[in-house]
Amino acid sequence: MSAPARGRGRRPGGPDTRGAILLAARRSFADKGFGSTTIRAVAAEAEVDPALVHHYFGSKDDLFLAALEIPVDPRALLPTVFEGGVTGAGERLLRIFLSVWDDPRARLPLIALVRSSLVQEGPESLLQQGILRMILDPLRTALPSAEADRRVQLVISQMAGLVMARYLLALEPLASMPTEEVVAWVAPTLQRYLDGPLPAG
Amino acid sequence: MSAPARGRGRRPGGPDTRGAILLAARRSFADKGFGSTTIRAVAAEAEVDPALVHHYFGSKDDLFLAALEIPVDPRALLPTVFEGGVTGAGERLLRIFLSVWDDPRARLPLIALVRSSLVQEGPESLLQQGILRMILDPLRTALPSAEADRRVQLVISQMAGLVMARYLLALEPLASMPTEEVVAWVAPTLQRYLDGPLPAG
């Protein structure tokens, strides 16, 4: 599908323009996935100039977070995790994670994202290409490169399991466990995955 | 819906009887969930005597595992976890978990179960009422009762996270990590959740 000729049929910037872009973006991410969605195609579907999409929403990552109504930005939150070095990073990461997931405004769209992504097959899902990448990349850069991927994925495995058990399945008493108790149980796990000794062999 | 009168319209035991029962059971678990499925209603839909369902498949739990084509029985596997006491139970549990999930014959139906259950809301899902209960109950009985639920749910959180990261999302290198390396990383986590000191407060 080619974009309409410049200046023809384009919606001017206005009160409903933002909404039209978000609607087009939401449809494209859902139908085509993250990788195949482009700012240009979203703009064409919303009948606006691509520059207006950038103006309102910034990058494709920004547009993704806005379209899925995820009110937190992992790229802004995560750099603080390693500000004091790797020591204590497990606890800092877990506290950020819990503050996001314990907030219903963030939890509900995130649950919708996890649910829709788990129904799809493989690494093309919005969860993996959209959000997980924004989380994995900043964590990875803070660790020795030879071990970074496996350490970060083990961290993700424990956090993904909390998503399942505490937020999706809502197992009690885990679902109602106070933050400080979750931190006391789980932060040592994340910390060991981040900087514990590598298993022999 | 009342069951048909005894002896009328019932299918006799025969080569297609087992298949008819499984089909009826699969439909009922999918449509009504685990709690609302009864042997009697499955028998009525398959047009057989309820006694025949028991004869072929045993209990409702057995019928559930057969209908979902899950070739392992958590109730048979899990008692060995605590045979040597709680010491080493984390590793024994993890080895059973990995042997099941690393076997494609078990993994594929389990992934289908997890996917379908995560789309549903709340504790009525087949995952929770069907399988998770068969796993949680034997683990819980082996631990001090006041702490059993939270310890077992933390264990489940790490195992559920492995399901997500290693098997559903299939993140590399975690998805291809050899069993011994997964055990070396993750067994200490499970062991601490099972018998580590309770957090203060």
CSV table of C-alpha atoms in Angstrom, one decimal:
chain,number,residue,atom,x,y,z
A,1,MET,CA,0.0,0.0,0.0
A,2,SER,CA,1.6,3.3,-1.0
A,3,ALA,CA,1.2,6.4,1.1
A,4,PRO,CA,-1.2,9.0,-0.2
A,5,ALA,CA,0.4,11.9,-2.0
A,6,ARG,CA,1.8,14.5,0.3
A,7,GLY,CA,-0.7,17.2,1.2
A,8,ARG,CA,-3.7,15.3,-0.1
A,9,GLY,CA,-6.2,13.8,2.3
A,10,ARG,CA,-4.0,14.6,5.3
A,11,ARG,CA,-5.6,15.5,8.6
A,12,PRO,CA,-4.3,18.8,10.0
A,13,GLY,CA,-3.0,18.9,13.6
A,14,GLY,CA,-6.0,19.2,15.8
A,15,PRO,CA,-7.9,17.8,18.8
A,16,ASP,CA,-8.7,14.5,17.2
A,17,THR,CA,-5.4,14.0,15.4
A,18,ARG,CA,-3.7,12.5,18.5
A,19,GLY,CA,-6.6,10.1,18.9
A,20,ALA,CA,-6.5,9.1,15.2
A,21,ILE,CA,-2.8,8.4,15.4
A,22,LEU,CA,-3.1,6.3,18.5
A,23,LEU,CA,-6.0,4.3,17.0
A,24,ALA,CA,-4.0,3.6,13.9
A,25,ALA,CA,-0.9,2.7,15.9
A,26,ARG,CA,-2.9,0.3,18.2
A,27,ARG,CA,-4.3,-1.4,15.1
A,28,SER,CA,-1.0,-1.7,13.4
A,29,PHE,CA,0.8,-3.1,16.5
A,30,ALA,CA,-2.0,-5.6,17.1
A,31,ASP,CA,-2.3,-6.7,13.4
A,32,LYS,CA,1.3,-6.5,12.1
A,33,GLY,CA,3.3,-6.8,15.3
A,34,PHE,CA,6.1,-4.5,16.5
A,35,GLY,CA,8.7,-5.1,13.9
A,36,SER,CA,6.5,-4.5,10.9
A,37,THR,CA,4.8,-1.4,12.2
A,38,THR,CA,6.3,1.8,10.8
A,39,ILE,CA,5.7,5.4,11.7
A,40,ARG,CA,5.1,6.1,8.0
A,41,ALA,CA,2.4,3.5,7.7
A,42,VAL,CA,0.7,4.6,10.9
A,43,ALA,CA,0.7,8.2,9.6
A,44,ALA,CA,-0.8,7.1,6.3
A,45,GLU,CA,-3.6,5.2,8.1
A,46,ALA,CA,-4.3,8.1,10.3
A,47,GLU,CA,-4.1,10.5,7.3
A,48,VAL,CA,-1.5,12.7,8.8
A,49,ASP,CA,2.1,13.7,8.0
A,50,PRO,CA,4.7,11.3,9.5
A,51,ALA,CA,6.3,14.4,11.0
A,52,LEU,CA,3.2,15.0,13.1
A,53,VAL,CA,3.5,11.5,14.5
A,54,HIS,CA,7.0,12.2,15.6
A,55,HIS,CA,5.9,15.6,16.9
A,56,TYR,CA,3.2,14.1,19.1
A,57,PHE,CA,4.8,10.9,20.1
A,58,GLY,CA,8.6,10.9,19.5
A,59,SER,CA,10.1,7.6,18.5
A,60,LYS,CA,8.4,4.3,17.5
A,61,ASP,CA,9.1,3.0,21.1
A,62,ASP,CA,7.4,6.1,22.5
A,63,LEU,CA,4.4,5.6,20.2
A,64,PHE,CA,4.2,1.9,21.3
A,65,LEU,CA,4.0,2.8,25.0
A,66,ALA,CA,1.4,5.5,24.3
A,67,ALA,CA,-0.7,3.2,22.0
A,68,LEU,CA,-0.8,0.4,24.6
A,69,GLU,CA,-1.5,3.0,27.4
A,70,ILE,CA,1.5,1.9,29.4
A,71,PRO,CA,2.0,4.9,31.8
A,72,VAL,CA,5.6,4.1,32.6
A,73,ASP,CA,8.8,4.1,30.5
A,74,PRO,CA,11.3,1.3,31.2
A,75,ARG,CA,14.0,3.3,29.5
A,76,ALA,CA,13.6,6.1,32.0
A,77,LEU,CA,13.2,3.9,35.1
A,78,LEU,CA,15.9,1.3,34.5
A,79,PRO,CA,19.1,3.4,34.3
A,80,THR,CA,18.8,4.1,38.1
A,81,VAL,CA,19.1,0.4,38.9
A,82,PHE,CA,22.8,0.3,38.2
A,83,GLU,CA,23.6,3.9,39.4
A,84,GLY,CA,25.2,2.5,42.6
A,85,GLY,CA,26.9,-0.3,40.7
A,86,VAL,CA,25.7,-3.9,40.7
A,87,THR,CA,25.6,-4.1,44.5
A,88,GLY,CA,22.0,-3.7,45.6
A,89,ALA,CA,20.8,-3.7,42.0
A,90,GLY,CA,18.5,-6.7,42.5
A,91,GLU,CA,16.6,-4.9,45.2
A,92,ARG,CA,16.4,-1.6,43.3
A,93,LEU,CA,15.2,-3.4,40.2
A,94,LEU,CA,12.6,-5.4,42.2
A,95,ARG,CA,11.3,-2.2,43.9
A,96,ILE,CA,10.8,-0.5,40.5
A,97,PHE,CA,9.1,-3.6,39.2
A,98,LEU,CA,6.7,-3.9,42.2
A,99,SER,CA,5.9,-0.1,42.1
A,100,VAL,CA,4.8,-0.4,38.5
A,101,TRP,CA,2.9,-3.7,38.8
A,102,ASP,CA,1.2,-2.7,42.1
A,103,ASP,CA,-0.2,0.4,40.4
A,104,PRO,CA,-3.5,-0.6,38.7
A,105,ARG,CA,-3.1,2.1,36.0
A,106,ALA,CA,0.1,0.3,34.8
A,107,ARG,CA,-0.9,-3.2,35.8
A,108,LEU,CA,-4.1,-3.5,33.7
A,109,PRO,CA,-2.5,-2.5,30.3
A,110,LEU,CA,0.5,-4.7,31.1
A,111,ILE,CA,-1.7,-7.7,31.9
A,112,ALA,CA,-3.5,-7.2,28.6
A,113,LEU,CA,-0.1,-7.0,26.8
A,114,VAL,CA,1.2,-10.2,28.5
A,115,ARG,CA,-2.1,-12.1,27.8
A,116,SER,CA,-2.2,-11.1,24.1
A,117,SER,CA,1.5,-11.9,23.6
A,118,LEU,CA,1.4,-15.3,25.2
A,119,VAL,CA,-1.3,-16.4,22.8
A,120,GLN,CA,0.9,-15.6,19.8
A,121,GLU,CA,3.8,-17.9,18.9
A,122,GLY,CA,7.5,-17.0,19.1
A,123,PRO,CA,9.7,-14.0,19.4
A,124,GLU,CA,7.6,-11.7,17.2
A,125,SER,CA,5.2,-10.9,20.0
A,126,LEU,CA,4.6,-7.4,21.2
A,127,LEU,CA,5.7,-8.4,24.7
A,128,GLN,CA,9.1,-9.6,23.4
A,129,GLN,CA,9.8,-7.0,20.7
A,130,GLY,CA,8.0,-4.2,22.4
A,131,ILE,CA,8.6,-4.2,26.1
A,132,LEU,CA,11.0,-6.9,26.9
A,133,ARG,CA,13.7,-5.4,24.7
A,134,MET,CA,13.3,-2.1,26.5
A,135,ILE,CA,14.0,-3.9,29.8
A,136,LEU,CA,16.7,-6.4,28.7
A,137,ASP,CA,18.9,-3.9,26.9
A,138,PRO,CA,19.7,-1.5,29.7
A,139,LEU,CA,20.2,-4.4,32.1
A,140,ARG,CA,22.5,-6.2,29.8
A,141,THR,CA,24.8,-3.3,29.3
A,142,ALA,CA,25.6,-3.2,33.0
A,143,LEU,CA,27.0,-6.7,33.2
A,144,PRO,CA,30.1,-8.5,31.9
A,145,SER,CA,29.3,-9.2,28.3
A,146,ALA,CA,30.1,-12.9,28.3
A,147,GLU,CA,27.5,-13.7,31.0
A,148,ALA,CA,25.1,-10.8,30.5
A,149,ASP,CA,22.4,-12.6,28.5
A,150,ARG,CA,22.0,-15.5,30.8
A,151,ARG,CA,22.1,-13.5,34.0
A,152,VAL,CA,19.5,-11.0,32.7
A,153,GLN,CA,17.3,-13.8,31.4
A,154,LEU,CA,17.4,-15.5,34.8
A,155,VAL,CA,16.4,-12.2,36.4
A,156,ILE,CA,13.6,-11.9,33.8
A,157,SER,CA,12.5,-15.5,34.6
A,158,GLN,CA,11.9,-14.6,38.3
A,159,MET,CA,10.2,-11.4,37.5
A,160,ALA,CA,8.0,-13.0,34.8
A,161,GLY,CA,7.1,-15.6,37.4
A,162,LEU,CA,6.0,-12.9,39.8
A,163,VAL,CA,3.8,-11.5,37.0
A,164,MET,CA,2.2,-14.9,36.6
A,165,ALA,CA,1.8,-15.9,40.2
A,166,ARG,CA,1.2,-12.6,41.9
A,167,TYR,CA,-0.6,-10.6,39.2
A,168,LEU,CA,-2.2,-12.9,36.6
A,169,LEU,CA,-3.1,-16.0,38.7
A,170,ALA,CA,-3.3,-13.8,41.8
A,171,LEU,CA,-2.4,-16.7,44.1
A,172,GLU,CA,-3.0,-15.8,47.8
A,173,PRO,CA,-1.2,-15.0,50.0
A,174,LEU,CA,1.4,-14.0,47.4
A,175,ALA,CA,-0.9,-11.6,45.6
A,176,SER,CA,-1.4,-9.6,48.8
A,177,MET,CA,2.1,-9.9,50.2
A,178,PRO,CA,3.4,-6.5,51.3
A,179,THR,CA,6.2,-5.0,49.2
A,180,GLU,CA,8.8,-5.3,51.9
A,181,GLU,CA,8.1,-9.0,52.3
A,182,VAL,CA,8.3,-9.7,48.6
A,183,VAL,CA,11.6,-7.7,48.5
A,184,ALA,CA,13.0,-9.7,51.4
A,185,TRP,CA,12.2,-13.0,49.7
A,186,VAL,CA,12.9,-12.2,46.1
A,187,ALA,CA,15.6,-9.5,46.0
A,188,PRO,CA,18.4,-12.0,47.0
A,189,THR,CA,17.3,-14.2,44.1
A,190,LEU,CA,17.7,-11.4,41.6
A,191,GLN,CA,21.0,-10.3,43.2
A,192,ARG,CA,22.5,-13.8,42.9
A,193,TYR,CA,21.4,-14.0,39.2
A,194,LEU,CA,23.1,-10.6,38.6
A,195,ASP,CA,26.4,-11.0,40.4
A,196,GLY,CA,26.5,-14.5,42.0
A,197,PRO,CA,29.3,-16.9,41.1
A,198,LEU,CA,28.9,-18.7,37.8
A,199,PRO,CA,28.1,-22.3,38.2
A,200,ALA,CA,31.1,-24.6,37.6
A,201,GLY,CA,31.0,-26.4,34.2
B,1,MET,CA,-29.9,-30.8,31.3
B,2,SER,CA,-30.9,-34.2,32.7
B,3,ALA,CA,-29.0,-37.3,31.9
B,4,PRO,CA,-30.8,-39.7,29.5
B,5,ALA,CA,-32.6,-42.6,31.1
B,6,ARG,CA,-30.3,-45.4,32.1
B,7,GLY,CA,-29.8,-47.9,29.3
B,8,ARG,CA,-31.4,-45.7,26.6
B,9,GLY,CA,-29.2,-44.2,23.9
B,10,ARG,CA,-26.0,-45.3,25.7
B,11,ARG,CA,-23.0,-46.3,23.8
B,12,PRO,CA,-21.7,-49.7,24.8
B,13,GLY,CA,-18.0,-50.1,25.7
B,14,GLY,CA,-16.1,-50.4,22.4
B,15,PRO,CA,-13.2,-49.0,20.4
B,16,ASP,CA,-14.7,-45.6,19.9
B,17,THR,CA,-16.1,-45.2,23.4
B,18,ARG,CA,-12.8,-44.0,24.9
B,19,GLY,CA,-12.5,-41.4,22.2
B,20,ALA,CA,-16.1,-40.2,22.6
B,21,ILE,CA,-15.5,-39.8,26.4
B,22,LEU,CA,-12.2,-37.9,25.8
B,23,LEU,CA,-13.9,-35.6,23.3
B,24,ALA,CA,-16.8,-34.9,25.6
B,25,ALA,CA,-14.4,-34.2,28.5
B,26,ARG,CA,-12.2,-31.9,26.4
B,27,ARG,CA,-15.3,-29.9,25.4
B,28,SER,CA,-16.6,-29.7,28.9
B,29,PHE,CA,-13.3,-28.6,30.5
B,30,ALA,CA,-12.8,-26.0,27.8
B,31,ASP,CA,-16.4,-24.6,27.9
B,32,LYS,CA,-17.3,-25.0,31.6
B,33,GLY,CA,-13.9,-25.0,33.3
B,34,PHE,CA,-12.6,-27.6,35.8
B,35,GLY,CA,-15.0,-27.0,38.7
B,36,SER,CA,-18.2,-27.2,36.7
B,37,THR,CA,-17.2,-30.3,34.8
B,38,THR,CA,-18.7,-33.6,36.2
B,39,ILE,CA,-18.1,-37.2,35.3
B,40,ARG,CA,-21.8,-37.6,35.1
B,41,ALA,CA,-22.3,-34.8,32.5
B,42,VAL,CA,-19.3,-36.0,30.5
B,43,ALA,CA,-20.8,-39.5,30.5
B,44,ALA,CA,-24.2,-38.1,29.4
B,45,GLU,CA,-22.6,-36.1,26.5
B,46,ALA,CA,-20.6,-39.1,25.4
B,47,GLU,CA,-23.8,-41.3,25.8
B,48,VAL,CA,-22.2,-43.8,28.1
B,49,ASP,CA,-22.7,-44.9,31.7
B,50,PRO,CA,-20.7,-42.8,34.2
B,51,ALA,CA,-19.3,-46.1,35.5
B,52,LEU,CA,-17.6,-46.6,32.2
B,53,VAL,CA,-15.9,-43.2,32.5
B,54,HIS,CA,-14.6,-44.2,35.9
B,55,HIS,CA,-13.6,-47.6,34.4
B,56,TYR,CA,-11.6,-46.1,31.6
B,57,PHE,CA,-10.2,-43.0,33.3
B,58,GLY,CA,-10.5,-43.2,37.1
B,59,SER,CA,-11.1,-39.9,38.8
B,60,LYS,CA,-11.9,-36.5,37.4
B,61,ASP,CA,-8.3,-35.5,37.9
B,62,ASP,CA,-7.2,-38.6,35.8
B,63,LEU,CA,-9.8,-37.7,33.2
B,64,PHE,CA,-8.5,-34.1,33.1
B,65,LEU,CA,-4.9,-35.2,32.4
B,66,ALA,CA,-6.1,-37.7,29.8
B,67,ALA,CA,-8.3,-35.2,28.0
B,68,LEU,CA,-5.6,-32.5,27.9
B,69,GLU,CA,-3.1,-35.2,26.7
B,70,ILE,CA,-0.7,-34.4,29.5
B,71,PRO,CA,1.5,-37.5,29.6
B,72,VAL,CA,2.8,-37.0,33.2
B,73,ASP,CA,1.0,-37.2,36.5
B,74,PRO,CA,2.1,-34.6,39.1
B,75,ARG,CA,0.5,-36.6,41.8
B,76,ALA,CA,2.8,-39.5,41.1
B,77,LEU,CA,6.0,-37.4,40.5
B,78,LEU,CA,5.8,-35.0,43.4
B,79,PRO,CA,5.8,-37.3,46.5
B,80,THR,CA,9.4,-38.2,45.7
B,81,VAL,CA,10.5,-34.6,46.1
B,82,PHE,CA,10.3,-34.7,49.9
B,83,GLU,CA,11.2,-38.3,50.4
B,84,GLY,CA,14.6,-37.3,51.7
B,85,GLY,CA,13.1,-34.4,53.7
B,86,VAL,CA,13.2,-30.8,52.7
B,87,THR,CA,17.0,-30.8,52.3
B,88,GLY,CA,17.7,-31.0,48.6
B,89,ALA,CA,14.0,-30.8,47.7
B,90,GLY,CA,14.5,-27.7,45.6
B,91,GLU,CA,16.9,-29.5,43.3
B,92,ARG,CA,14.7,-32.7,43.2
B,93,LEU,CA,11.7,-30.6,42.3
B,94,LEU,CA,13.5,-28.6,39.7
B,95,ARG,CA,14.9,-31.8,38.0
B,96,ILE,CA,11.4,-33.2,37.8
B,97,PHE,CA,10.1,-29.9,36.4
B,98,LEU,CA,12.8,-29.7,33.7
B,99,SER,CA,12.5,-33.4,32.7
B,100,VAL,CA,8.8,-32.8,32.1
B,101,TRP,CA,9.1,-29.5,30.3
B,102,ASP,CA,12.2,-30.5,28.2
B,103,ASP,CA,10.1,-33.4,26.8
B,104,PRO,CA,8.2,-32.1,23.8
B,105,ARG,CA,5.4,-34.7,24.3
B,106,ALA,CA,4.6,-33.0,27.6
B,107,ARG,CA,5.7,-29.5,26.8
B,108,LEU,CA,3.3,-29.0,23.8
B,109,PRO,CA,0.1,-29.8,25.7
B,110,LEU,CA,1.3,-27.9,28.8
B,111,ILE,CA,2.1,-24.8,26.7
B,112,ALA,CA,-1.4,-25.0,25.2
B,113,LEU,CA,-2.9,-25.3,28.7
B,114,VAL,CA,-0.9,-22.3,30.0
B,115,ARG,CA,-1.8,-20.2,26.9
B,116,SER,CA,-5.5,-20.9,27.1
B,117,SER,CA,-5.6,-20.3,30.9
B,118,LEU,CA,-3.8,-17.0,30.8
B,119,VAL,CA,-6.4,-15.7,28.4
B,120,GLN,CA,-9.1,-16.4,31.0
B,121,GLU,CA,-9.6,-14.3,34.1
B,122,GLY,CA,-9.1,-15.3,37.6
B,123,PRO,CA,-8.8,-18.5,39.6
B,124,GLU,CA,-11.3,-20.5,37.6
B,125,SER,CA,-8.8,-21.4,34.9
B,126,LEU,CA,-7.9,-24.9,34.0
B,127,LEU,CA,-4.3,-24.1,34.8
B,128,GLN,CA,-5.2,-23.1,38.3
B,129,GLN,CA,-8.0,-25.6,39.2
B,130,GLY,CA,-6.7,-28.4,37.1
B,131,ILE,CA,-2.9,-28.6,37.2
B,132,LEU,CA,-1.7,-26.1,39.7
B,133,ARG,CA,-3.7,-27.6,42.5
B,134,MET,CA,-2.1,-31.0,41.8
B,135,ILE,CA,1.3,-29.4,42.2
B,136,LEU,CA,0.6,-27.1,45.1
B,137,ASP,CA,-1.2,-29.6,47.4
B,138,PRO,CA,1.6,-32.2,47.8
B,139,LEU,CA,4.3,-29.4,48.2
B,140,ARG,CA,2.3,-27.6,50.8
B,141,THR,CA,1.8,-30.7,53.0
B,142,ALA,CA,5.6,-31.1,53.4
B,143,LEU,CA,6.1,-27.7,54.9
B,144,PRO,CA,5.3,-26.0,58.3
B,145,SER,CA,1.6,-25.0,57.8
B,146,ALA,CA,1.9,-21.4,58.9
B,147,GLU,CA,4.4,-20.7,56.1
B,148,ALA,CA,3.5,-23.3,53.6
B,149,ASP,CA,1.4,-21.3,51.2
B,150,ARG,CA,3.7,-18.4,50.7
B,151,ARG,CA,6.8,-20.7,50.4
B,152,VAL,CA,5.1,-22.9,47.8
B,153,GLN,CA,3.8,-19.9,45.9
B,154,LEU,CA,7.3,-18.3,45.7
B,155,VAL,CA,8.6,-21.7,44.4
B,156,ILE,CA,5.8,-21.6,41.8
B,157,SER,CA,6.7,-18.1,40.9
B,158,GLN,CA,10.2,-19.1,39.9
B,159,MET,CA,9.0,-22.2,38.1
B,160,ALA,CA,6.3,-20.3,36.3
B,161,GLY,CA,8.9,-17.7,35.3
B,162,LEU,CA,11.0,-20.5,33.8
B,163,VAL,CA,7.9,-21.7,31.8
B,164,MET,CA,7.6,-18.1,30.4
B,165,ALA,CA,11.2,-17.3,29.7
B,166,ARG,CA,12.6,-20.7,28.8
B,167,TYR,CA,9.6,-22.4,27.1
B,168,LEU,CA,7.0,-19.8,26.0
B,169,LEU,CA,9.2,-16.8,25.1
B,170,ALA,CA,12.1,-19.2,24.4
B,171,LEU,CA,14.7,-16.5,25.2
B,172,GLU,CA,18.2,-17.5,24.2
B,173,PRO,CA,20.6,-18.6,25.7
B,174,LEU,CA,18.1,-19.6,28.5
B,175,ALA,CA,16.0,-21.8,26.3
B,176,SER,CA,19.0,-23.9,25.3
B,177,MET,CA,20.8,-23.9,28.7
B,178,PRO,CA,21.8,-27.4,29.7
B,179,THR,CA,19.8,-29.0,32.6
B,180,GLU,CA,22.9,-29.0,34.9
B,181,GLU,CA,23.4,-25.3,34.4
B,182,VAL,CA,19.7,-24.4,35.0
B,183,VAL,CA,19.9,-26.6,38.2
B,184,ALA,CA,23.0,-24.9,39.4
B,185,TRP,CA,21.5,-21.4,39.0
B,186,VAL,CA,17.9,-22.0,40.0
B,187,ALA,CA,17.8,-24.9,42.5
B,188,PRO,CA,19.3,-22.7,45.3
B,189,THR,CA,16.4,-20.2,44.7
B,190,LEU,CA,13.8,-22.9,45.1
B,191,GLN,CA,15.6,-24.3,48.2
B,192,ARG,CA,15.7,-20.9,49.9
B,193,TYR,CA,12.0,-20.4,49.3
B,194,LEU,CA,11.3,-23.9,50.7
B,195,ASP,CA,13.4,-23.7,53.9
B,196,GLY,CA,15.3,-20.4,54.0
B,197,PRO,CA,14.8,-18.1,57.0
B,198,LEU,CA,11.6,-16.1,57.1
B,199,PRO,CA,12.1,-12.5,56.4
B,200,ALA,CA,12.0,-10.3,59.6
B,201,GLY,CA,8.7,-8.4,60.0
